[in-house]
Coordinates of C-alpha atoms and ligand atoms in Angstrom, one line a residue:
X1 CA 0.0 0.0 0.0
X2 CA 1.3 3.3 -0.8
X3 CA 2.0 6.2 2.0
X4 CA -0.4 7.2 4.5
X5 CA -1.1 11.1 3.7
X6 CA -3.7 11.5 6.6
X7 CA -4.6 9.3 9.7
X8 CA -7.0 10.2 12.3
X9 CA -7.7 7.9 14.9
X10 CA -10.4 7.9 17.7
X11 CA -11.6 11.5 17.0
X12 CA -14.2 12.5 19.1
X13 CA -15.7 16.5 19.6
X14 CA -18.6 17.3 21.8
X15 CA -19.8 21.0 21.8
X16 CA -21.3 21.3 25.4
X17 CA -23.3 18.8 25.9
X18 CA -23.4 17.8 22.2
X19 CA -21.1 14.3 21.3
X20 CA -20.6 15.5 17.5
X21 CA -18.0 13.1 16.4
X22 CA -18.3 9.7 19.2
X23 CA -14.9 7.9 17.5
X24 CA -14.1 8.4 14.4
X25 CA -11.4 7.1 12.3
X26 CA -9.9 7.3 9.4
X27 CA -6.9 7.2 7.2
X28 CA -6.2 8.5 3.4
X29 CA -3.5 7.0 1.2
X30 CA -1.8 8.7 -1.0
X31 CA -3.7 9.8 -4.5
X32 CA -6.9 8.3 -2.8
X33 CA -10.3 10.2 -3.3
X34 CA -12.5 9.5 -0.1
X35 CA -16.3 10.7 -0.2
X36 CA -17.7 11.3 3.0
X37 CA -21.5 11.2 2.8
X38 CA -24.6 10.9 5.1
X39 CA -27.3 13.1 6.3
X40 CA -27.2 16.7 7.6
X41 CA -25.9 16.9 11.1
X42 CA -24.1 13.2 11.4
X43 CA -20.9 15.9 11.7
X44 CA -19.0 15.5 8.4
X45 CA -17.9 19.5 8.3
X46 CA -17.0 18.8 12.2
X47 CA -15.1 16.5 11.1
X48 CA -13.3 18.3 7.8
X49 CA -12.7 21.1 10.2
X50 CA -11.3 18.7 13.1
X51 CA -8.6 17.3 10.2
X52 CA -8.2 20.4 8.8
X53 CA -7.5 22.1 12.6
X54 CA -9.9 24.8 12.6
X55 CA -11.5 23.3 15.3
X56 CA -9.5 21.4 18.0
X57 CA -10.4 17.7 19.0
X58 CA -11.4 16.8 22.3
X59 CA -9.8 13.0 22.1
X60 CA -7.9 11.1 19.8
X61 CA -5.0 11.4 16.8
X62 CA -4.6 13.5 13.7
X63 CA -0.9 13.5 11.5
X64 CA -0.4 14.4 7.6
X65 CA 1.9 12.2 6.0
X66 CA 3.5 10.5 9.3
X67 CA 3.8 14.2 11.5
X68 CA 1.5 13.9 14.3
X69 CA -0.1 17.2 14.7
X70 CA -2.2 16.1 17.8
X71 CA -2.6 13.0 19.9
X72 CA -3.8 12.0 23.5
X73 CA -1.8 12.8 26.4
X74 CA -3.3 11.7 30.6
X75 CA -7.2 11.3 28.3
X76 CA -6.7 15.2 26.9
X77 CA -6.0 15.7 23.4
X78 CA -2.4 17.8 22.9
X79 CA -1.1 19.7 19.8
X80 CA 2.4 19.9 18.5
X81 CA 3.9 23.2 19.1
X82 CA 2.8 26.4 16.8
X83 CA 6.0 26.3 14.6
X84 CA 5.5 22.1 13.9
X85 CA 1.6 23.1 13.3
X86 CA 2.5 25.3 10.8
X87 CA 4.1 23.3 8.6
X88 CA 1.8 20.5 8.9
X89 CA -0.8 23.2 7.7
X90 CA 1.2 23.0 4.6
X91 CA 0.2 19.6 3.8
X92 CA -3.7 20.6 2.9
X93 CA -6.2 22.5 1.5
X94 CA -9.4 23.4 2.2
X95 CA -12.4 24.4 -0.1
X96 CA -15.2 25.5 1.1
X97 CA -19.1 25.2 0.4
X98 CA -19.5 29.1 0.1
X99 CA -15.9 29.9 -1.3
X100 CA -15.1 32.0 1.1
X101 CA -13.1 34.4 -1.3
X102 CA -11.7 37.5 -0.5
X103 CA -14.7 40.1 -2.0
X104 CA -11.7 43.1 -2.0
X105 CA -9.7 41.1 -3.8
X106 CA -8.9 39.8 -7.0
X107 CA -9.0 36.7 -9.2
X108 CA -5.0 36.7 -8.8
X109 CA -4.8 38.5 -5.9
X110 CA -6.7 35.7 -4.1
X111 CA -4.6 33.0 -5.4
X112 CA -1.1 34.4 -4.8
X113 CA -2.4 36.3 -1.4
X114 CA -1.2 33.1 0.9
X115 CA 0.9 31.6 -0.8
X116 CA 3.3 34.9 -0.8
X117 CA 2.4 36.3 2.6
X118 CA 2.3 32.8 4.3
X119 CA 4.4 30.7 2.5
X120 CA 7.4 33.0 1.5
X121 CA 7.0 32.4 -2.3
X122 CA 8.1 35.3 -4.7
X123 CA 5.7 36.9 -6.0
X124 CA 6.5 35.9 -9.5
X125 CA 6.3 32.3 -8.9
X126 CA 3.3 32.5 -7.1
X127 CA 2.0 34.6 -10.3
X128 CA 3.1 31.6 -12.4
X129 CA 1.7 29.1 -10.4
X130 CA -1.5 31.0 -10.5
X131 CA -1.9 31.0 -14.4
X132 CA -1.1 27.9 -14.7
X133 CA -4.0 27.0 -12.4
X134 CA -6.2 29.8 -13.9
X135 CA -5.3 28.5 -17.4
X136 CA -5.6 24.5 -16.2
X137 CA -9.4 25.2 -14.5
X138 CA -10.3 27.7 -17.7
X139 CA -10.1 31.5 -16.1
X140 CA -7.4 32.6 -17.8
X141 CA -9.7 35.5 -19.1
X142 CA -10.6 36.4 -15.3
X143 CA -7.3 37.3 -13.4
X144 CA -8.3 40.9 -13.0
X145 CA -12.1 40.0 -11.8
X146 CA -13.4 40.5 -8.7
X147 CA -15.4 37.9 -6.9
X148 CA -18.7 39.1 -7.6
X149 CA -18.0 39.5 -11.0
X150 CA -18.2 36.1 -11.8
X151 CA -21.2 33.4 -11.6
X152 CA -21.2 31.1 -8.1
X153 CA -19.1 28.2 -10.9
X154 CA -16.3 30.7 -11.5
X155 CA -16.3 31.8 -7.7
X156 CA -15.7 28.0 -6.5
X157 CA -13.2 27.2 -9.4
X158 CA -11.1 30.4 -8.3
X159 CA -11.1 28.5 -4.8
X160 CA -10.3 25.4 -5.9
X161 CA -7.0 27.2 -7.6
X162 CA -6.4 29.5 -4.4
X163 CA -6.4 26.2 -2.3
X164 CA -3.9 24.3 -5.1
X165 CA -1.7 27.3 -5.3
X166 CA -0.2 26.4 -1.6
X167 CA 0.5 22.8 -3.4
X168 CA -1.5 20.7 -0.5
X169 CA -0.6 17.1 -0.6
X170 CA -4.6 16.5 0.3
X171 CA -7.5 18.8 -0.6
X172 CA -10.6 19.0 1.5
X173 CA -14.1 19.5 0.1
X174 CA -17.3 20.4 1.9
X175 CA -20.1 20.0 -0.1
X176 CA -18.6 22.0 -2.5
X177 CA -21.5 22.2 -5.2
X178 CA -23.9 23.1 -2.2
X179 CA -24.4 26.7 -3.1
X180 CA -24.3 26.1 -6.6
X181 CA -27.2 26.3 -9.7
X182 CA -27.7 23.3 -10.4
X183 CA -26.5 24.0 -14.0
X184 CA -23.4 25.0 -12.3
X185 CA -22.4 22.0 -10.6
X186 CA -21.0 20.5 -12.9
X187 CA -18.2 22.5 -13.9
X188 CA -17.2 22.6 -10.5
X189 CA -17.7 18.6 -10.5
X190 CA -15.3 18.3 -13.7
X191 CA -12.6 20.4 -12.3
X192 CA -12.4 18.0 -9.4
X193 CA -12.6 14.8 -11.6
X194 CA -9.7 16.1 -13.6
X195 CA -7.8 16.7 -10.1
X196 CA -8.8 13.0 -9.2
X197 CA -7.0 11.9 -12.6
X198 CA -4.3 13.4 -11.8
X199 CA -4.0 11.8 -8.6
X200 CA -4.8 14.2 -5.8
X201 CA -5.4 13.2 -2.9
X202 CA -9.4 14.1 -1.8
X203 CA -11.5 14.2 0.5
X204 CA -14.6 15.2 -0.1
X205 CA -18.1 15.9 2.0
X206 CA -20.5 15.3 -0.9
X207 CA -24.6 15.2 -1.5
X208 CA -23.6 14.4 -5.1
X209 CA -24.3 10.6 -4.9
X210 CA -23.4 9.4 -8.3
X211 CA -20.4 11.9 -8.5
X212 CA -19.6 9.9 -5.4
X213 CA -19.9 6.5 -6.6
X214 CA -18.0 7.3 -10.1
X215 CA -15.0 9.2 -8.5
X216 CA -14.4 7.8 -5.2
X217 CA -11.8 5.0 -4.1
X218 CA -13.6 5.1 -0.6
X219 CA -17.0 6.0 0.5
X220 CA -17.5 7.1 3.6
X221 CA -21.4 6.6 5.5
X222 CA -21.4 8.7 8.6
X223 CA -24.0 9.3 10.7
X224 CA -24.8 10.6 14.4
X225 CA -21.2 10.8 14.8
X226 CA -19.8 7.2 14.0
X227 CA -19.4 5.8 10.6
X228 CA -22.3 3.4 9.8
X229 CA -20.3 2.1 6.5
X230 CA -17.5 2.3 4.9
X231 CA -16.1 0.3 1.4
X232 CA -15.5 1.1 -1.6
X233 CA -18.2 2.5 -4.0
X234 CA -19.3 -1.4 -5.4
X235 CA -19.8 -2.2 -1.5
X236 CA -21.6 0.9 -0.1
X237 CA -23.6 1.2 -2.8
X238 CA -24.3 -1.7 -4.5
X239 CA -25.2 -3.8 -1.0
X240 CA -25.8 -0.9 1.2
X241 CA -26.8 -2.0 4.8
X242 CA -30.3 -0.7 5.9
X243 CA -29.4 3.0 7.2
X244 CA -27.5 3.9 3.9
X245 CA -30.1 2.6 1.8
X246 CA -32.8 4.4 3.0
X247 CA -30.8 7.4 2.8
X248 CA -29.1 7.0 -0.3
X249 CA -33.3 6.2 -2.0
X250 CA -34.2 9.3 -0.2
X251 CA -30.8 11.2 -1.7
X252 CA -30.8 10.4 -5.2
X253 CA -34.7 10.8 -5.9
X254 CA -34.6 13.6 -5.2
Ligands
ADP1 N1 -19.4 25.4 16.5 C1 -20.5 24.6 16.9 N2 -21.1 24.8 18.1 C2 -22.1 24.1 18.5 N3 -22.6 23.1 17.8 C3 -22.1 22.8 16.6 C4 -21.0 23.6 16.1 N4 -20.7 23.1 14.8 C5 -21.5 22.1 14.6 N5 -22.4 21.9 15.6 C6 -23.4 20.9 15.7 O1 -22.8 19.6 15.4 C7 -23.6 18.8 14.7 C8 -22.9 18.3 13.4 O2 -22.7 19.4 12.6 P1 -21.9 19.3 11.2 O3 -20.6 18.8 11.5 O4 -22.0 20.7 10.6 O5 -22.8 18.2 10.4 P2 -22.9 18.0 8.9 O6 -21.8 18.7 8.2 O7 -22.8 16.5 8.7 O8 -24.2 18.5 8.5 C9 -24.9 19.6 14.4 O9 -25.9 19.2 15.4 C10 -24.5 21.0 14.6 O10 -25.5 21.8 15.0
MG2 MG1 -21.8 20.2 6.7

């Protein structure tokens, strides 16, 4: 089996009284494309932002690519230092459901913003990688655009390319087709089936069953905080125990 990129182990979260993730683990290979489905609620952005660090776990392990960025210590969970953190952050990108694009910004600016004022890259290089990306998810013509210049599509394909621009080893997705036209989706949808032939490693929080079952190595069934299934797309969807059946009729009739 080729390298582990992401493990997390045991994960739990509670939010006052609220157990949002009870133990949940998981581990992504390298240039493996993991779907995490299930209904609204069963804590799939929880757990996105839990791997992803913008929200701190209450028990259990998270590392990228063998660095353990947090782990349990006397039944707490404890975080490498701030300097260690930071370059684990370098390993992954997040893309968000609402793009979350910088409205004063932009096209270009967006793109080369972190990777220059974060990641120390001149700016020319990051200018290079950036129309290169622009070119590679077809906005060459929209550099100079600002965000609400261009259709929701546009928007979420500019963060696609400011989240590949800091070269993650693994890009997140939550639901990222969610605030979309439905005429839109799919142009978002083919940008990420071309990164997924290209071997990026994914995961992504998906309602999009049947992108799901085309694109995915893994699917993941989560509800109420504990996965209820997991296989690959032949098992979870083709003999789907009773939970994920119901859900996945109720899903994909609609
Ligand atoms: N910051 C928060 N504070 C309190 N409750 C939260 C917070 N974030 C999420 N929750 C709750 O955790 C549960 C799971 O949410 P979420 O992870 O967003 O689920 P999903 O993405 O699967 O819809 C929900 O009941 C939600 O209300
Ligand atoms: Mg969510």
């Amino acid at each position: 089996m080729s390298q582990i990129y992401l493990e997390m182990n045991h994960v739990k979260k509670t939010f006052g009284e609220l157990e949002v993730l009870k133990d949940i683990s998981l581990s992504v290979h390298k240039g493996e494309v993991v779907s995490v489905i299930g209904p609204s609620g069963s804590g799939k952005s929880t757990l996105l932002r839990c791997a992803t660090m913008l929200e701190k776990m209450d028990g259990g392990d998270l590392s990228f690519l063998g660095e353990k960025a947090a782990w349990e210590e006397n039944g707490k969970c404890v975080y490498a230092n701030k300097k260690q953190l930071k370059e684990i952050r370098k390993n992954f990108g997040l893309v968000f459901q609402n793009f979350n694009l910088f409205p004063h910004y932009t096209v270009m600016k967006n793109i080369i913003d972190a990777p220059v004022c974060v990641d120390d890259v001149s700016k020319e290089e990051a200018k290079e990688r950036a129309w290169k990306l622009l070119k590679q998810l077809g906005l060459s013509d929209k550099a100079d655009a600002y965000p609400y210049q261009l259709s929701g599509g546009q928007q979420q394909r500019v963060s696609i390319a400011r989240a590949l621009a800091l070269q993650p080893k693994v890009l997140f997705f939550d639901e990222p087709t969610s605030a979309l036209d439905p005429e839109l989706t799919g142009e978002v949808l083919r940008v990420i089936r071309q990164l997924a032939d290209e071997h990026m490693t994914m995961v992504i929080v998906t309602h999009e069953m049947q992108f799901a079952k085309e694109l995915s190595d893994r699917v993941i069934f989560m509800e109420k905080g504990l996965v209820c299934q997991e296989g690959t797309p032949e098992e979870v969807f083709g003999n789907p125990n009773a939970r994920v059946k119901e859900f996945i009729g109720r899903v994909m009739q609609v």
